[in-house]
Amino acid sequence: MALYVMKFGGSSVGDTERMQRVARRIVEKQDEGHQVAVVVSAMGDTTDDLIDQAKLLSNEPPVREMDMLMTTGEQISIALLSIAINALGRKAVSFTGWQAGFRTESEFGRARITDIHPERVKKALDEGSIVIVAGFQGMTDEGEITTFGRGGSDTTAVALAAAVSADYCEIYTDVDGVYSTDPRIVKNARKLNEISYDEMLELANLGAAVLHPRAVEYAKHNQVRLVVRSSFNHNEGTVVKEEASMEQGVVVSGIAYDKNVARISIVGVSHVPGVLAKVFGSLADSKIDVDIIVQSGVQGGKADFSFTVALSDRERALKVLESIRGDVPYEEVTSEEDLVKISIVGAGMVSHPGVAAQMFDVISKLDVNIKMVSTSEIKVSCVIDSGKLTEVVKALHTAYGLDTENQVFVGGPKDRR
């Protein structure tokens, strides 16, 4: 007998018919002789609908109240799924995040897990129940309800698996596993049988939506056996592990893209020690993540530099820069939208020179300008205009030999959490 944590996203439980199919899938796992804990997201577009309703009432609703509101979506899902499982003659019990023992920091909308006390979960499992836990949510030591941000249910599942020493954590989605790129763009994308934590973390950070970066970090730190598979069939999924065997001849494992990108440029900054520390320290204090940073040459004691932030953080970043203008004089600040960051990832890149040059060549042949570049041992990222995203992804996928003859089946709409 093994202990499984199974996570189902919003599209997997998007309506009562899908809810019943998931319930049968969970019961099948218990019938195999295993203990089962389940983490589930809100049904379909429930969270987006709740956000829309809040914005009809206020342009800037209080973040505390938004967390109170958005956690209700998962509570609906866990109760309905528990009802569906009980209707199949099995014993199931549902827990909110805080009932399951998730404690978090006091940061509404993007809280991180600080501790887990899974005693109630373990007790219910020992009594033979299937345990259903609401993803994406926890509670502070002061009793405030918090949410983990987008992708939070993945993190809930992996963290729960670590806390209860689960043998496997299975993430169920609408495709058969992790693919070499978004199968909605490239229909003949390659399914990866296995991928390393490091490669998966890069892909997740670079925009691949199949797993959230925090979940991968948690899995790597706690050595959780992580499997990504489809909720619509029983095909073998993708195993995320410490080291994955490299397929012969495949240097690039995956291609990711991120549309949530804005570039901000600061022109005419005095080239003196401490300037960059002040700028990026102030952005960090405002919880704004900065990605790629590029500084141009120095002329007349002045320098220009550009950096990227999430498009959703652009306005806040501009306000921060305006607030520090007295301490860091500059001539002007400009920003640019309609950008996309395209990245190639592969553990084999470190020992194969010319991989980046090939990427630049493919992009140039599509008459696309590269605005910024960032590299590491296992990835190369380019920021380009968004207009030819599809063409660039397809061309890179072909250039690195990732095309297959198989057509990917996508079972439902894209999961949001």
Short mmCIF file of C-alpha atoms in Angstrom, two decimals, residues 7-317:
data_model
loop_
_atom_site.label_atom_id
_atom_site.label_comp_id
_atom_site.label_asym_id
_atom_site.label_seq_id
_atom_site.Cartn_x
_atom_site.Cartn_y
_atom_site.Cartn_z
CA LYS A 7 -4.11 17.15 -7.47
CA PHE A 8 -6.86 18.13 -9.92
CA GLY A 9 -7.05 21.57 -11.52
CA GLY A 10 -10.03 23.70 -12.38
CA SER A 11 -10.71 22.23 -15.82
CA SER A 12 -10.70 18.69 -14.42
CA VAL A 13 -13.60 19.56 -12.09
CA GLY A 14 -15.21 22.18 -14.33
CA ASP A 15 -18.74 20.73 -14.08
CA THR A 16 -20.60 17.95 -12.27
CA GLU A 17 -19.93 15.43 -15.04
CA ARG A 18 -16.17 16.02 -14.80
CA MET A 19 -16.44 16.03 -11.01
CA GLN A 20 -17.97 12.55 -11.14
CA ARG A 21 -15.24 11.33 -13.49
CA VAL A 22 -12.58 12.61 -11.08
CA ALA A 23 -14.40 10.93 -8.18
CA ARG A 24 -14.28 7.60 -10.02
CA ARG A 25 -10.58 8.12 -10.76
CA ILE A 26 -9.89 8.67 -7.06
CA VAL A 27 -11.91 5.63 -6.02
CA GLU A 28 -9.97 3.53 -8.56
CA LYS A 29 -6.76 4.53 -6.80
CA GLN A 30 -8.16 3.47 -3.43
CA ASP A 31 -9.39 0.20 -4.97
CA GLU A 32 -5.78 -0.55 -5.88
CA GLY A 33 -5.10 -0.68 -2.14
CA HIS A 34 -3.65 2.81 -1.65
CA GLN A 35 -4.33 5.65 0.75
CA VAL A 36 -5.44 8.77 -1.09
CA ALA A 37 -5.35 12.49 -0.31
CA VAL A 38 -6.64 14.87 -2.96
CA VAL A 39 -5.98 18.57 -3.57
CA VAL A 40 -8.45 20.38 -5.78
CA SER A 41 -8.83 23.82 -7.36
CA ALA A 42 -11.95 25.90 -7.90
CA MET A 43 -14.30 24.71 -10.65
CA GLY A 44 -13.59 26.06 -14.12
CA ASP A 45 -13.68 29.86 -14.24
CA THR A 46 -15.09 30.29 -10.72
CA THR A 47 -12.14 32.34 -9.47
CA ASP A 48 -12.19 34.68 -12.47
CA ASP A 49 -15.94 35.15 -12.03
CA LEU A 50 -15.46 36.06 -8.37
CA ILE A 51 -12.76 38.58 -9.28
CA ASP A 52 -15.05 40.13 -11.90
CA GLN A 53 -17.86 40.49 -9.35
CA ALA A 54 -15.52 42.18 -6.89
CA LYS A 55 -14.33 44.64 -9.53
CA LEU A 56 -17.93 45.60 -10.28
CA LEU A 57 -18.08 46.84 -6.70
CA SER A 58 -14.63 48.41 -6.41
CA ASN A 59 -11.70 49.21 -8.68
CA GLU A 60 -9.33 48.41 -5.80
CA PRO A 61 -10.97 45.90 -3.45
CA PRO A 62 -9.08 45.30 -0.18
CA VAL A 63 -6.60 42.45 -0.55
CA ARG A 64 -7.77 40.81 2.69
CA GLU A 65 -11.36 40.67 1.47
CA MET A 66 -10.23 39.32 -1.91
CA ASP A 67 -8.55 36.41 -0.15
CA MET A 68 -11.71 35.81 1.86
CA LEU A 69 -13.68 35.80 -1.38
CA MET A 70 -11.39 33.70 -3.55
CA THR A 71 -10.94 30.85 -1.08
CA THR A 72 -14.67 30.11 -1.38
CA GLY A 73 -14.15 28.65 -4.87
CA GLU A 74 -12.01 25.81 -3.55
CA GLN A 75 -14.40 25.20 -0.67
CA ILE A 76 -17.20 24.58 -3.15
CA SER A 77 -15.01 22.12 -5.06
CA ILE A 78 -13.91 20.08 -2.04
CA ALA A 79 -17.46 19.75 -0.70
CA LEU A 80 -18.90 18.68 -4.07
CA LEU A 81 -16.08 16.22 -4.73
CA SER A 82 -16.50 14.72 -1.28
CA ILE A 83 -20.23 14.36 -1.93
CA ALA A 84 -19.51 12.68 -5.28
CA ILE A 85 -17.12 10.17 -3.67
CA ASN A 86 -19.53 9.41 -0.85
CA ALA A 87 -22.21 8.79 -3.49
CA LEU A 88 -19.97 6.03 -4.85
CA GLY A 89 -20.12 4.30 -1.49
CA ARG A 90 -16.75 5.46 -0.17
CA LYS A 91 -15.93 7.56 2.86
CA ALA A 92 -14.52 10.99 2.03
CA VAL A 93 -13.94 14.05 4.17
CA SER A 94 -13.11 17.57 2.99
CA PHE A 95 -10.79 20.09 4.66
CA THR A 96 -10.08 23.73 3.94
CA GLY A 97 -6.42 24.69 3.76
CA TRP A 98 -6.35 25.82 7.37
CA GLN A 99 -8.22 22.72 8.59
CA ALA A 100 -5.54 20.67 6.84
CA GLY A 101 -2.92 22.56 8.85
CA PHE A 102 -1.42 25.02 6.34
CA ARG A 103 0.17 28.01 8.09
CA THR A 104 1.41 30.95 6.04
CA GLU A 105 3.10 34.30 6.23
CA SER A 106 0.96 37.43 6.43
CA GLU A 107 0.99 38.39 2.75
CA PHE A 108 -2.47 38.46 1.20
CA GLY A 109 -2.71 37.22 -2.38
CA ARG A 110 0.78 35.72 -2.54
CA ALA A 111 1.45 34.11 0.84
CA ARG A 112 4.15 31.49 1.28
CA ILE A 113 3.75 28.40 3.42
CA THR A 114 5.64 28.64 6.71
CA ASP A 115 4.56 25.37 8.34
CA ILE A 116 2.13 22.46 7.97
CA HIS A 117 0.38 20.59 10.78
CA PRO A 118 -1.30 17.68 8.97
CA GLU A 119 -2.52 15.76 12.02
CA ARG A 120 -6.18 15.86 10.95
CA VAL A 121 -5.27 14.69 7.47
CA LYS A 122 -3.20 11.79 8.80
CA LYS A 123 -5.93 10.77 11.26
CA ALA A 124 -8.58 10.71 8.53
CA LEU A 125 -6.32 8.69 6.23
CA ASP A 126 -5.63 6.18 9.02
CA GLU A 127 -9.40 5.81 9.50
CA GLY A 128 -9.74 4.80 5.86
CA SER A 129 -11.14 8.06 4.50
CA ILE A 130 -10.25 9.70 1.23
CA VAL A 131 -9.15 13.21 2.23
CA ILE A 132 -10.05 16.18 0.03
CA VAL A 133 -8.02 19.36 0.69
CA ALA A 134 -8.69 22.81 -0.73
CA GLY A 135 -5.72 24.07 -2.69
CA PHE A 136 -4.32 27.59 -2.86
CA GLN A 137 -5.11 28.62 0.73
CA GLY A 138 -3.91 28.69 4.31
CA MET A 139 -4.07 30.73 7.49
CA THR A 140 -1.64 32.93 9.40
CA ASP A 141 -0.78 32.42 13.06
CA GLU A 142 -3.08 35.37 13.74
CA GLY A 143 -6.04 33.57 12.13
CA GLU A 144 -6.16 35.47 8.84
CA ILE A 145 -7.11 33.54 5.69
CA THR A 146 -4.55 33.85 2.88
CA THR A 147 -4.09 32.62 -0.68
CA PHE A 148 -0.93 31.50 -2.45
CA GLY A 149 -1.41 33.22 -5.82
CA ARG A 150 -1.74 31.59 -9.22
CA GLY A 151 -0.47 28.03 -9.24
CA GLY A 152 -1.06 27.75 -5.52
CA SER A 153 -2.89 24.43 -5.70
CA ASP A 154 0.20 22.77 -7.20
CA THR A 155 2.18 24.05 -4.23
CA THR A 156 -0.48 22.84 -1.80
CA ALA A 157 -0.29 19.34 -3.29
CA VAL A 158 3.49 19.06 -3.19
CA ALA A 159 3.71 20.56 0.30
CA LEU A 160 1.04 18.18 1.56
CA ALA A 161 2.85 15.24 -0.03
CA ALA A 162 6.03 16.23 1.80
CA ALA A 163 4.22 16.77 5.11
CA VAL A 164 2.51 13.36 5.13
CA SER A 165 5.50 11.53 3.56
CA ALA A 166 3.47 10.51 0.50
CA ASP A 167 5.00 8.00 -1.87
CA TYR A 168 3.79 9.91 -4.94
CA CYS A 169 2.35 13.31 -5.79
CA GLU A 170 0.39 13.19 -9.04
CA ILE A 171 -0.59 16.45 -10.75
CA TYR A 172 -3.55 15.85 -13.07
CA THR A 173 -4.14 18.29 -15.90
CA ASP A 174 -5.64 18.38 -19.41
CA VAL A 175 -2.61 16.92 -21.24
CA ASP A 176 -0.66 13.68 -20.83
CA GLY A 177 2.35 15.22 -19.11
CA VAL A 178 5.10 17.77 -19.67
CA TYR A 179 5.66 18.55 -23.33
CA SER A 180 8.56 20.08 -25.21
CA THR A 181 6.43 23.18 -25.69
CA ASP A 182 2.83 24.34 -25.42
CA PRO A 183 0.82 21.68 -27.31
CA ARG A 184 -1.84 24.26 -28.05
CA ILE A 185 0.69 25.96 -30.35
CA VAL A 186 2.67 22.95 -31.58
CA LYS A 187 0.33 20.00 -32.11
CA ASN A 188 3.21 17.58 -32.67
CA ALA A 189 5.08 18.54 -29.49
CA ARG A 190 7.15 15.83 -27.83
CA LYS A 191 5.96 14.37 -24.52
CA LEU A 192 8.82 14.00 -22.05
CA ASN A 193 8.87 10.72 -20.13
CA GLU A 194 10.98 12.36 -17.44
CA ILE A 195 12.56 15.71 -16.69
CA SER A 196 14.91 16.95 -13.98
CA TYR A 197 13.79 19.27 -11.20
CA ASP A 198 16.18 21.94 -12.50
CA GLU A 199 14.88 21.79 -16.08
CA MET A 200 11.27 21.80 -14.91
CA LEU A 201 11.95 24.72 -12.59
CA GLU A 202 13.45 26.72 -15.45
CA LEU A 203 10.50 25.92 -17.73
CA ALA A 204 8.01 26.82 -15.00
CA ASN A 205 9.76 30.10 -14.22
CA LEU A 206 9.91 30.92 -17.93
CA GLY A 207 6.20 30.59 -18.55
CA ALA A 208 5.36 26.89 -18.97
CA ALA A 209 1.99 26.63 -17.24
CA VAL A 210 1.96 22.91 -16.49
CA LEU A 211 3.55 23.31 -13.03
CA HIS A 212 4.04 26.28 -10.76
CA PRO A 213 7.66 27.21 -9.87
CA ARG A 214 7.02 27.13 -6.13
CA ALA A 215 5.66 23.58 -6.42
CA VAL A 216 8.78 22.44 -8.27
CA GLU A 217 11.04 24.14 -5.71
CA TYR A 218 9.18 22.40 -2.91
CA ALA A 219 9.41 19.05 -4.67
CA LYS A 220 13.15 19.42 -5.24
CA HIS A 221 13.86 20.51 -1.67
CA ASN A 222 11.82 17.68 -0.18
CA GLN A 223 12.58 15.06 -2.86
CA VAL A 224 8.89 14.53 -3.57
CA ARG A 225 8.16 11.99 -6.34
CA LEU A 226 6.26 14.19 -8.75
CA VAL A 227 4.25 12.92 -11.75
CA VAL A 228 2.31 15.06 -14.24
CA ARG A 229 -0.46 13.19 -16.06
CA SER A 230 -3.85 13.61 -17.71
CA SER A 231 -7.15 13.50 -15.86
CA PHE A 232 -8.87 12.46 -19.11
CA ASN A 233 -7.05 9.16 -19.69
CA HIS A 234 -4.77 6.64 -17.98
CA ASN A 235 -1.65 7.23 -20.09
CA GLU A 236 1.73 7.32 -18.41
CA GLY A 237 2.70 10.85 -17.44
CA THR A 238 5.99 12.69 -16.98
CA VAL A 239 8.14 12.01 -13.94
CA VAL A 240 9.93 15.02 -12.43
CA LYS A 241 13.05 13.81 -10.62
CA GLU A 242 16.53 14.78 -9.49
CA GLU A 243 18.27 13.67 -12.67
CA ALA A 244 16.57 12.69 -15.91
CA SER A 245 18.20 10.57 -18.58
CA MET A 246 18.92 12.57 -21.72
CA GLU A 247 17.39 11.31 -24.94
CA GLN A 248 20.02 10.63 -27.58
CA GLY A 249 20.66 13.69 -29.72
CA VAL A 250 18.26 15.96 -27.82
CA VAL A 251 20.07 19.02 -26.46
CA VAL A 252 17.06 21.26 -25.86
CA SER A 253 14.33 19.64 -23.75
CA GLY A 254 11.70 22.33 -23.95
CA ILE A 255 10.64 25.73 -25.26
CA ALA A 256 8.65 28.07 -23.04
CA TYR A 257 7.18 31.51 -23.52
CA ASP A 258 5.86 34.23 -21.24
CA LYS A 259 3.49 36.94 -22.45
CA ASN A 260 3.39 38.66 -19.07
CA VAL A 261 6.41 40.83 -19.84
CA ALA A 262 7.07 44.57 -19.84
CA ARG A 263 10.38 46.30 -20.45
CA ILE A 264 11.29 49.44 -18.53
CA SER A 265 14.21 51.63 -19.55
CA ILE A 266 15.91 54.29 -17.41
CA VAL A 267 17.82 56.85 -19.46
CA GLY A 268 20.60 59.16 -18.27
CA VAL A 269 21.40 57.78 -14.82
CA SER A 270 24.56 58.99 -13.10
CA HIS A 271 27.19 56.25 -13.30
CA VAL A 272 28.16 56.17 -9.63
CA PRO A 273 28.33 53.36 -7.05
CA GLY A 274 25.05 52.44 -5.38
CA VAL A 275 22.65 53.50 -8.15
CA LEU A 276 21.59 50.01 -9.15
CA ALA A 277 21.32 48.97 -5.51
CA LYS A 278 18.94 51.86 -4.84
CA VAL A 279 16.79 51.21 -7.90
CA PHE A 280 16.44 47.47 -7.53
CA GLY A 281 16.34 47.56 -3.74
CA SER A 282 13.33 49.90 -3.95
CA LEU A 283 11.62 47.58 -6.44
CA ALA A 284 12.30 44.61 -4.18
CA ASP A 285 10.86 46.45 -1.18
CA SER A 286 7.65 46.82 -3.20
CA LYS A 287 7.59 43.06 -3.90
CA ILE A 288 8.28 43.59 -7.61
CA ASP A 289 10.33 40.83 -9.21
CA VAL A 290 12.87 41.94 -11.82
CA ASP A 291 13.97 39.48 -14.47
CA ILE A 292 16.43 40.46 -17.21
CA ILE A 293 18.71 43.48 -16.62
CA VAL A 294 20.81 45.06 -19.38
CA GLN A 295 23.06 48.12 -19.00
CA SER A 296 24.37 50.03 -22.00
CA GLY A 297 27.69 51.79 -22.31
CA VAL A 298 28.59 54.86 -20.26
CA GLN A 299 28.85 58.29 -21.94
CA GLY A 300 29.58 61.54 -20.18
CA GLY A 301 29.22 59.90 -16.78
CA LYS A 302 25.69 58.80 -17.64
CA ALA A 303 24.37 55.29 -18.28
CA ASP A 304 21.16 53.75 -19.58
CA PHE A 305 19.77 50.44 -18.46
CA SER A 306 16.69 48.34 -19.08
CA PHE A 307 14.99 45.57 -17.17
CA THR A 308 11.89 43.42 -17.43
CA VAL A 309 9.08 42.97 -14.95
CA ALA A 310 5.75 41.20 -15.11
CA LEU A 311 3.31 43.20 -17.22
CA SER A 312 0.95 43.19 -14.25
CA ASP A 313 3.65 44.97 -12.19
CA ARG A 314 4.50 47.63 -14.80
CA GLU A 315 2.45 50.49 -13.32
CA ARG A 316 3.68 49.82 -9.78
CA ALA A 317 7.27 49.69 -11.00
#
